PDB file of C-alpha atoms in Angstrom:
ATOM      1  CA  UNK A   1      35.300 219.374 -15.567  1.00 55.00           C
ATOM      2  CA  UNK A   2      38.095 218.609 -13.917  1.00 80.00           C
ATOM      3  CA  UNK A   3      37.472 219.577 -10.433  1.00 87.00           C
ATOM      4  CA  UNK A   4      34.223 217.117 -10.991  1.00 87.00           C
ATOM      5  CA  UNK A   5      36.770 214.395 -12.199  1.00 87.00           C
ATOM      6  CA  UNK A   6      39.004 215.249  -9.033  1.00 88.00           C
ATOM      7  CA  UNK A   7      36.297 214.919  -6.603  1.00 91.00           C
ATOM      8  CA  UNK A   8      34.911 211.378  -8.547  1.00 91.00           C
ATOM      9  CA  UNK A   9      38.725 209.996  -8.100  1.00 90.00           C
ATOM     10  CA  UNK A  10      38.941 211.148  -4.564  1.00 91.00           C
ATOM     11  CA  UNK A  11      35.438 209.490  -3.574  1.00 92.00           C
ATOM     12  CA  UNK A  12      36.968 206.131  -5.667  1.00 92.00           C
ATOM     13  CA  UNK A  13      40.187 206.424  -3.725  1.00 91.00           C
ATOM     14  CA  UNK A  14      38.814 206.902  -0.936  1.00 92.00           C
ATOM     15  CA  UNK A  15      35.969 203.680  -1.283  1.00 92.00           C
ATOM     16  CA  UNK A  16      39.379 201.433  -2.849  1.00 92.00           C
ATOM     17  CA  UNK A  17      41.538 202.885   0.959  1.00 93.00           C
ATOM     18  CA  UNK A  18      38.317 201.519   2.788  1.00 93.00           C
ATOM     19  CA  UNK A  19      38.257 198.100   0.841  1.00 93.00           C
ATOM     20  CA  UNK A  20      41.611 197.531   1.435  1.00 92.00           C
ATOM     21  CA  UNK A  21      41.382 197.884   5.167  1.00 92.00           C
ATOM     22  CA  UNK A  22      38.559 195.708   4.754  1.00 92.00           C
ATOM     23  CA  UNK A  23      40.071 192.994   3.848  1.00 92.00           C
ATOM     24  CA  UNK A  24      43.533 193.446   6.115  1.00 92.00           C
ATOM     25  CA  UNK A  25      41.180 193.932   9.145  1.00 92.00           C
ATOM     26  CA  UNK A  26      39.149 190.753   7.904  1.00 91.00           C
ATOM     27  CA  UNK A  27      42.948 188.388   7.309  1.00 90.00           C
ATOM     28  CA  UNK A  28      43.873 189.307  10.997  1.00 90.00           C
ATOM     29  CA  UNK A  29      40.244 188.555  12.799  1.00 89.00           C
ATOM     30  CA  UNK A  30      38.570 186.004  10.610  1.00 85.00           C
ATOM     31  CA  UNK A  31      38.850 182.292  12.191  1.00 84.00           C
ATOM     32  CA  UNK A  32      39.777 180.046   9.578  1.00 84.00           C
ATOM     33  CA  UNK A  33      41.288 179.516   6.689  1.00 85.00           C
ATOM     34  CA  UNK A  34      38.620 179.490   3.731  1.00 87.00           C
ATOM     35  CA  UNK A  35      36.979 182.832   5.402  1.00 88.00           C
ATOM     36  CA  UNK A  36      40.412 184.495   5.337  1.00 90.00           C
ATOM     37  CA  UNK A  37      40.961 183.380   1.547  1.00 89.00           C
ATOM     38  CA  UNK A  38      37.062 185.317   0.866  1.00 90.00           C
ATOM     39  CA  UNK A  39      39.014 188.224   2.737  1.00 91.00           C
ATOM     40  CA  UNK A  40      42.272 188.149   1.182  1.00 89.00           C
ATOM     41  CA  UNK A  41      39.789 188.301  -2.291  1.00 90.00           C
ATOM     42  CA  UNK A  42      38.270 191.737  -1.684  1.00 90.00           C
ATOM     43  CA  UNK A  43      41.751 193.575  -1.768  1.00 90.00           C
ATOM     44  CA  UNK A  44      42.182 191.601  -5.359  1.00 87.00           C
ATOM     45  CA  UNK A  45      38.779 192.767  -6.812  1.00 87.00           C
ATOM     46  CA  UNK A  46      37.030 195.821  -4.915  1.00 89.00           C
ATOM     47  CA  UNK A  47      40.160 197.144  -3.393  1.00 89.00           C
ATOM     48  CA  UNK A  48      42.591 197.235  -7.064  1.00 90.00           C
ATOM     49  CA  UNK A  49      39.385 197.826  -8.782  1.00 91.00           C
ATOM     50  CA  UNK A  50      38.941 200.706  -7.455  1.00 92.00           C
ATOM     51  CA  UNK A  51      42.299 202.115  -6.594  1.00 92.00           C
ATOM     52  CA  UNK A  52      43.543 201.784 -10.215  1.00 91.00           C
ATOM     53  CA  UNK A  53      40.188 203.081 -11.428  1.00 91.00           C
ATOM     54  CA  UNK A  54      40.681 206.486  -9.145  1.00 91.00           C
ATOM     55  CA  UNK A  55      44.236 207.011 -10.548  1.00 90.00           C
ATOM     56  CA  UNK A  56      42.877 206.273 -14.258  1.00 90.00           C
ATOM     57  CA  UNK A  57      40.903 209.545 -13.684  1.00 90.00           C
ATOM     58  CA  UNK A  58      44.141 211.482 -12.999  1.00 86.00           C
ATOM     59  CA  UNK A  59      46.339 209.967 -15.917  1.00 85.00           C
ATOM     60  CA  UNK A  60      47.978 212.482 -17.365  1.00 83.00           C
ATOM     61  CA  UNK A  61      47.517 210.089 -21.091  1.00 86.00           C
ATOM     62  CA  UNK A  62      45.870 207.337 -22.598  1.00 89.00           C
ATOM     63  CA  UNK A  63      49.215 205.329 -22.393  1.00 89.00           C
ATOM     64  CA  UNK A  64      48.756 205.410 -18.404  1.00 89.00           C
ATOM     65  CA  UNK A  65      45.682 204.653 -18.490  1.00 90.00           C
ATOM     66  CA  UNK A  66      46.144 201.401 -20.651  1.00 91.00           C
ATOM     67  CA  UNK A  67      49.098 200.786 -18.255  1.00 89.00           C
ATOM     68  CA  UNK A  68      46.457 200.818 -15.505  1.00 90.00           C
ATOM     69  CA  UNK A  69      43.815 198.639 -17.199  1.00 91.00           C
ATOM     70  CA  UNK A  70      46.640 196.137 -17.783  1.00 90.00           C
ATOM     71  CA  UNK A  71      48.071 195.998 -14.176  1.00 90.00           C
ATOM     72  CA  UNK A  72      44.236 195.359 -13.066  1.00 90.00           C
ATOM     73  CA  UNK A  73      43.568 192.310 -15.419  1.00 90.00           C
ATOM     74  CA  UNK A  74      46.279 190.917 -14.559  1.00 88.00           C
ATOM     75  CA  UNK A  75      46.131 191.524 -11.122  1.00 88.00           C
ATOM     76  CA  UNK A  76      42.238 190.410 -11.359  1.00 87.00           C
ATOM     77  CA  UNK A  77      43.633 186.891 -13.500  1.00 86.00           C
ATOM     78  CA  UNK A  78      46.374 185.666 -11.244  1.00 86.00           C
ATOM     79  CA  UNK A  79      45.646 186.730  -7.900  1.00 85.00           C
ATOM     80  CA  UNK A  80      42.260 185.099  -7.819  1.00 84.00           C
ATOM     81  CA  UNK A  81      43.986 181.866  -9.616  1.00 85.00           C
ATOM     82  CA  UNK A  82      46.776 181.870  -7.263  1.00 85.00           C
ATOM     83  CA  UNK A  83      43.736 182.047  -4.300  1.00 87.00           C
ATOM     84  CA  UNK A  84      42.148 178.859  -5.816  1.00 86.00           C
ATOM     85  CA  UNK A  85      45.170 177.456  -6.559  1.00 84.00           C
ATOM     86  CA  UNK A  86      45.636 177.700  -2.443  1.00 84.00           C
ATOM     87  CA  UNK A  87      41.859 176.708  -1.752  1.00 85.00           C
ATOM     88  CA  UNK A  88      42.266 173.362  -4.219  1.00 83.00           C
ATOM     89  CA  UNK A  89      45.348 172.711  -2.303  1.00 82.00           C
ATOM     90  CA  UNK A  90      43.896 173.222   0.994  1.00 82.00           C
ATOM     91  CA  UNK A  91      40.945 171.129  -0.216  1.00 81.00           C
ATOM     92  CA  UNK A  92      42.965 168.375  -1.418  1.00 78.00           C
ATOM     93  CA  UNK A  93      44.170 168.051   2.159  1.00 76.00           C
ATOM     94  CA  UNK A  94      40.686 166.506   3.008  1.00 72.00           C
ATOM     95  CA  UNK A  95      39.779 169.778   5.612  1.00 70.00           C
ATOM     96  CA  UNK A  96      36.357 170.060   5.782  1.00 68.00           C
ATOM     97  CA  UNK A  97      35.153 173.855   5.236  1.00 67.00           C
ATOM     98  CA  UNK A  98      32.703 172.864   7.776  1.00 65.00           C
ATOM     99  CA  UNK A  99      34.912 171.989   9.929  1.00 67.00           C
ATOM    100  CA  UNK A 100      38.120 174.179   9.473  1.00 63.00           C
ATOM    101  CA  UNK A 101      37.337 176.292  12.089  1.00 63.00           C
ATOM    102  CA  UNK A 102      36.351 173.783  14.861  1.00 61.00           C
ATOM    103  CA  UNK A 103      40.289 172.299  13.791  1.00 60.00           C
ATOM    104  CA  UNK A 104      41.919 175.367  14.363  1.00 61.00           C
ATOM    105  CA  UNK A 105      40.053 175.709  17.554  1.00 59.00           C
ATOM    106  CA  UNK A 106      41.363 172.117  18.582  1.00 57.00           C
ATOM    107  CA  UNK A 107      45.002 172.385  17.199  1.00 57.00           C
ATOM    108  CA  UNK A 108      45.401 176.170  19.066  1.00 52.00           C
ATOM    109  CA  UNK A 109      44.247 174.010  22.568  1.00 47.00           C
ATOM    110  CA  UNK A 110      46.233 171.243  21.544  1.00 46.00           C
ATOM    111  CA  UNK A 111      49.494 173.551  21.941  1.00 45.00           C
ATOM    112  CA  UNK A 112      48.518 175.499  25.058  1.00 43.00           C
ATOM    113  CA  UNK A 113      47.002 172.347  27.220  1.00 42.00           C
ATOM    114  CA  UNK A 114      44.350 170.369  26.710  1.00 42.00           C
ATOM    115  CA  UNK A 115      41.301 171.831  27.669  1.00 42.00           C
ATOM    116  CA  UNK A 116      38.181 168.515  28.388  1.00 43.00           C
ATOM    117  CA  UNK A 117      35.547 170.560  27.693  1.00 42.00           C
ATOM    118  CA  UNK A 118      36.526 170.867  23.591  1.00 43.00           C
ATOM    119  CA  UNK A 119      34.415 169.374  21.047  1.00 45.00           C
ATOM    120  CA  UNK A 120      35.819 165.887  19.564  1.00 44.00           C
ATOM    121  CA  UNK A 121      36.052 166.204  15.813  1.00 48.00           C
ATOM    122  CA  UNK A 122      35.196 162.460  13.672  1.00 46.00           C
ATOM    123  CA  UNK A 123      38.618 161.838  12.935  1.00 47.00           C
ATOM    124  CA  UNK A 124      40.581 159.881  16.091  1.00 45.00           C
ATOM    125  CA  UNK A 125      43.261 162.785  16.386  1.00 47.00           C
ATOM    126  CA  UNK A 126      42.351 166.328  15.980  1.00 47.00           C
ATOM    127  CA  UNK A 127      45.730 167.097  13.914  1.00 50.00           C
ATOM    128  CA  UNK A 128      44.937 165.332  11.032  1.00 49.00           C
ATOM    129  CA  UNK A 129      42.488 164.413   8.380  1.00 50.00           C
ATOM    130  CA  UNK A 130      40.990 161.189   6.829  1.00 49.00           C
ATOM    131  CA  UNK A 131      43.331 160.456   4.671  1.00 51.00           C
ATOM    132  CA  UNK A 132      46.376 160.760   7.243  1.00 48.00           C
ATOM    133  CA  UNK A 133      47.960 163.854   5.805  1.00 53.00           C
ATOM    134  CA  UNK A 134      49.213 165.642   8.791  1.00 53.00           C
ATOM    135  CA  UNK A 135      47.924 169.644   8.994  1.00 55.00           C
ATOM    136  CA  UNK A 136      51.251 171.395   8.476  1.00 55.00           C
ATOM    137  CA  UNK A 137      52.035 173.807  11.334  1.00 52.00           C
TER     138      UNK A 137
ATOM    139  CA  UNK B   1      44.670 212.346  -1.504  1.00 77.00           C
ATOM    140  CA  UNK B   2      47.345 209.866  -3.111  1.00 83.00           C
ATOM    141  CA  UNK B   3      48.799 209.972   0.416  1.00 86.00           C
ATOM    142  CA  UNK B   4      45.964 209.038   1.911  1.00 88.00           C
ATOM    143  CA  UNK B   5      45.181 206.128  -0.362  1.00 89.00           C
ATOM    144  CA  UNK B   6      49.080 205.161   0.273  1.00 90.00           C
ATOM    145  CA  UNK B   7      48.967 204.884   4.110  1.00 92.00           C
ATOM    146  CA  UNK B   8      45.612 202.429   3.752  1.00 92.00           C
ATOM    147  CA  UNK B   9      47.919 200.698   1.733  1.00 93.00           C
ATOM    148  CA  UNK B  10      50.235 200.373   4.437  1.00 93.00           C
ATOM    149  CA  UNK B  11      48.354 199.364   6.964  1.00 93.00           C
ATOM    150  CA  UNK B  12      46.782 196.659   4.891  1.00 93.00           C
ATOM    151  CA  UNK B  13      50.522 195.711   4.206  1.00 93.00           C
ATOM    152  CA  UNK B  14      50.999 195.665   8.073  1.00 93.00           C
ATOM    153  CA  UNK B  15      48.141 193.579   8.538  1.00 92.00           C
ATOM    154  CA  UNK B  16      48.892 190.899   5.873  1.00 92.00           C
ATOM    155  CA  UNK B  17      52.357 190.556   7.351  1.00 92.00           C
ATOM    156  CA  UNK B  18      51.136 190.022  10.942  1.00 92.00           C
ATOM    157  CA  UNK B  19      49.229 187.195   9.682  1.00 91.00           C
ATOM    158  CA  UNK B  20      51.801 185.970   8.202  1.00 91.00           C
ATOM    159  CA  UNK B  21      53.895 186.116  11.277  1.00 91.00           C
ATOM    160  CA  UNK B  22      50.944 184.756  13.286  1.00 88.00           C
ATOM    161  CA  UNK B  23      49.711 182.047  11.073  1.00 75.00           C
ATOM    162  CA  UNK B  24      48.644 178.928  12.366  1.00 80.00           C
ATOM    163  CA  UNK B  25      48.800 177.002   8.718  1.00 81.00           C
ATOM    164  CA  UNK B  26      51.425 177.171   5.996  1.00 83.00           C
ATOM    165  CA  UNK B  27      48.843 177.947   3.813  1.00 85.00           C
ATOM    166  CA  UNK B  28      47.544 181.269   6.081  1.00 88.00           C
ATOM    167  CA  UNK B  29      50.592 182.472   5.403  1.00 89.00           C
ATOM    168  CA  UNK B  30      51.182 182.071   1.766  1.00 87.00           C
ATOM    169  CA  UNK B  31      47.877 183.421   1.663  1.00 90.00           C
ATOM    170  CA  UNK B  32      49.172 186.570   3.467  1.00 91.00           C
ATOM    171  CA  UNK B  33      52.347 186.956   1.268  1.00 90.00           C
ATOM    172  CA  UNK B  34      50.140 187.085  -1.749  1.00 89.00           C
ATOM    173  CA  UNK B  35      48.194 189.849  -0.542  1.00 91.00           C
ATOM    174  CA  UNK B  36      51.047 191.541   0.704  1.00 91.00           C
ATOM    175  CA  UNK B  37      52.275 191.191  -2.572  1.00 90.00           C
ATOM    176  CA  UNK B  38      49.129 192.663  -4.200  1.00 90.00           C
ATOM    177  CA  UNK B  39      48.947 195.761  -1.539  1.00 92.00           C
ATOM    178  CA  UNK B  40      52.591 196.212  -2.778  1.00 92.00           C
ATOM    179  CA  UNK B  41      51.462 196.675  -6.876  1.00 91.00           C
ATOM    180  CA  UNK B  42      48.826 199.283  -5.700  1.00 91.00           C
ATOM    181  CA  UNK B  43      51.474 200.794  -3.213  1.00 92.00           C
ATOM    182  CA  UNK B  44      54.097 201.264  -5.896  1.00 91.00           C
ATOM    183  CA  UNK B  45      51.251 202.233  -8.805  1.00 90.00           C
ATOM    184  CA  UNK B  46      50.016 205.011  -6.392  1.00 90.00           C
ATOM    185  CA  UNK B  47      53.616 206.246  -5.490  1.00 91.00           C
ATOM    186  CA  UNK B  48      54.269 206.524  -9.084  1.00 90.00           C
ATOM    187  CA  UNK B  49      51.095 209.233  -9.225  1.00 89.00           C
ATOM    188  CA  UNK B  50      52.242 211.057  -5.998  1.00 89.00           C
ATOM    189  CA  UNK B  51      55.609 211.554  -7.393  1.00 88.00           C
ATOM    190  CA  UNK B  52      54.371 212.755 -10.782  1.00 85.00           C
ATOM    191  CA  UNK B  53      56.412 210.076 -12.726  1.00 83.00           C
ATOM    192  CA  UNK B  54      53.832 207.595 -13.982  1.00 78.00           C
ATOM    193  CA  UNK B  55      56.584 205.046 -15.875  1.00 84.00           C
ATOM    194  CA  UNK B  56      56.222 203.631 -12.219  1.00 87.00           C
ATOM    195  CA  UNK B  57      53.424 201.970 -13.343  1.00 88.00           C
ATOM    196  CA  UNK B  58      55.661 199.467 -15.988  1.00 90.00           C
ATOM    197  CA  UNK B  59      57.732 198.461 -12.062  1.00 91.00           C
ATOM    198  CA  UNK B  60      53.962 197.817 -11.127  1.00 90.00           C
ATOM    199  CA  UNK B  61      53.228 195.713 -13.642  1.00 90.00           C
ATOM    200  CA  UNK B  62      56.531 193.362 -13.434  1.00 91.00           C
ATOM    201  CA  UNK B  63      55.871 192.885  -9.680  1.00 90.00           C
ATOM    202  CA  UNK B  64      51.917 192.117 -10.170  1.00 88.00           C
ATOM    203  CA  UNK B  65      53.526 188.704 -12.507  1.00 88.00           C
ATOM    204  CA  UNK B  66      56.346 188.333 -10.029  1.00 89.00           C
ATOM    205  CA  UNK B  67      54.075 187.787  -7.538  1.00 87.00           C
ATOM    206  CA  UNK B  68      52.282 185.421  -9.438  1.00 84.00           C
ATOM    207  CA  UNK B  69      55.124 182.703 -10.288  1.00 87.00           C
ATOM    208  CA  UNK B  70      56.278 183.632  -6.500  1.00 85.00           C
ATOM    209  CA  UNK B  71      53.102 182.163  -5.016  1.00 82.00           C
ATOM    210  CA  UNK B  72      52.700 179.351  -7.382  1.00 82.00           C
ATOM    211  CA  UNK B  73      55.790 177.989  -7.255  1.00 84.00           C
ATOM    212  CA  UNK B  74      55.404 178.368  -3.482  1.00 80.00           C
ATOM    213  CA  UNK B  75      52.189 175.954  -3.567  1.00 79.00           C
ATOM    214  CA  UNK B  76      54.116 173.405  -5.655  1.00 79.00           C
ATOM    215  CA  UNK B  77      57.063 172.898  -4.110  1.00 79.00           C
ATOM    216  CA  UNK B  78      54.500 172.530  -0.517  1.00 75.00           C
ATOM    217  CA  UNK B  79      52.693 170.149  -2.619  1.00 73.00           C
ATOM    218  CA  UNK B  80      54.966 168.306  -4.904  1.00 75.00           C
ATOM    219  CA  UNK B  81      58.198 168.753  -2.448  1.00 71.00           C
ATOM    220  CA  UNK B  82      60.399 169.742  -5.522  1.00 70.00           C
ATOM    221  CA  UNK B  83      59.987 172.644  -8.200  1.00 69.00           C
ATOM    222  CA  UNK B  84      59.562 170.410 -11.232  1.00 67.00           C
ATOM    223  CA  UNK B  85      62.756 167.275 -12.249  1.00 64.00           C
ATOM    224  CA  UNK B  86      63.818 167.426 -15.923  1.00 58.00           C
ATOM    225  CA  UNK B  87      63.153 163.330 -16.378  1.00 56.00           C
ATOM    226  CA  UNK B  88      58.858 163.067 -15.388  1.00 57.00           C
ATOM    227  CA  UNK B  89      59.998 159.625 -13.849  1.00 59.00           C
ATOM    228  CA  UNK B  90      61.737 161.495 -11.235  1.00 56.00           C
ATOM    229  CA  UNK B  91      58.504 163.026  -9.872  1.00 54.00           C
ATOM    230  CA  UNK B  92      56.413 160.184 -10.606  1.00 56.00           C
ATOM    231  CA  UNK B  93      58.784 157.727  -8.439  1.00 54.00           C
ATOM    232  CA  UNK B  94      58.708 160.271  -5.982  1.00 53.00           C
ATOM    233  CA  UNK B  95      54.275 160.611  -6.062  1.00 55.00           C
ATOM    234  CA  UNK B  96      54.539 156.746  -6.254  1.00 55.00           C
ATOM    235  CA  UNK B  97      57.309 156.943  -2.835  1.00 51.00           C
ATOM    236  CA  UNK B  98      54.905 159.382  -1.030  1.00 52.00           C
ATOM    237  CA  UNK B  99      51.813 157.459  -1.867  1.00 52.00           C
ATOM    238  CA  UNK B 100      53.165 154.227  -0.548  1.00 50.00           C
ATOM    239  CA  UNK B 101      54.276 156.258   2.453  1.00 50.00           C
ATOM    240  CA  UNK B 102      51.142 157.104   3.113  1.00 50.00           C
ATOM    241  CA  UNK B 103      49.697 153.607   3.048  1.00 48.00           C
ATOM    242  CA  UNK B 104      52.307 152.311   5.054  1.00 47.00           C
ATOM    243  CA  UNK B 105      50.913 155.652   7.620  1.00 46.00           C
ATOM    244  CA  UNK B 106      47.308 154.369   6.881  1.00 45.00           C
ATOM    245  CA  UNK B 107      48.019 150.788   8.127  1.00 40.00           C
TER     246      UNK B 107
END
């Protein structure tokens, strides 16, 4: 019994450990902003999820293991509120999720020289939006 | 096994804070703090287990709502450009100074 309940918290470890590189490997290499946010969320669900659930199966008590359950609501509550909290502000800037990436793309040419072959976004400079808030650097 | 889960930890801790070096945006690297911040809760729960003292988990728990207030009172003072005036005037003279700012930028 609890060898089998050693070897199911090692395999959940283990899946959590892979989840959380996951999503680091995903926040370095993805190429905007909205993708790395989708990123940043696996670590907050999959990667706690299953991390606290593997050392639930090696409390020693049921007082640890409520401990656990707590950390992961409210690790599940504000880390995905404090994520759309930061995609509603990023939003409100007027960026286009269509277009985030092709903005980057511009802004990183912008500071190194400017290359003629680059795509011309709708907006007259490539730095800002509609609405003439400027894309903080 | 505990160690092993730790040092993914780590490196996802590593990786989060070279994005937040490397960040283009302001918001890329709140973004990256806040997920450093949550690597951190399952860092210290999981060092709690290795070191056979489990009460770590209550340190856990403080730093999971730390992290919370930390990143939200990040995103307001980026957005509102103070953390909150005791007279509501205050901030609304200073929404009504930025939006006239901004059609002054607009014309």
């Amino acid at each position: 019994m609890s060898t089998a309940l050693d070897i199911v918290s090692l395999v959940l470890l283990f899946l959590g450990s892979f989840f959380c590189i996951t999503a680091g490997v995903g926040l370095i290499r993805m190429p905007d902003f909205f993708t790395r946010a989708h990123s940043a969320s696996i670590l907050d669900s999959m990667g706690a999820g299953l991390i606290l659930l593997g050392l639930a199966l090696q409390a020693p008590d049921y007082l640890v293991v409520i401990k656990l359950f707590f950390i992961f609501f409210f690790l599940l509550v504000t880390s995905l509120a404090a994520v759309h909290a930061l995609a509603q502000a990023v939003n409100l800037l007027g960026i286009d999720p269509n277009r985030a990436k092709i903005l980057q793309r511009l802004g990183k040419n912008q500071t190194e020289n400017n290359k003629p072959e680059t795509i011309e976004p709708n907006t007259t400079e490539p730095n800002t939006t509609e609405n003439g808030h400027r894309i903080p650097d | 096994m505990f160690g092993v889960a730790m040092i993914a930890i780590l490196v996802t801790m590593l990786m989060a804070l070279a994005r937040s070096f490397i960040g283009p945006t302001l918001y890329d690297r709140i973004l990256a703090i806040n997920t450093a911040g949550t690597a951190t809760v399952l860092f210290i729960a999981a060092l709690g287990f290795l070191m056979g003292r489990p009460d770590f988990l209550d340190i856990a728990l403080a730093y999971a709502l730390i992290n919370f207030i930390g990143t939200i009172a990040v995103l307001k003072f980026v957005k509102f450009g103070n953390l909150g005036t005791a007279d509501p005037a205050d901030a609304q003279s200073s929404t009504d100074q930025a939006t006239t700012d901004q059609s002054h930028s607009t014309q």
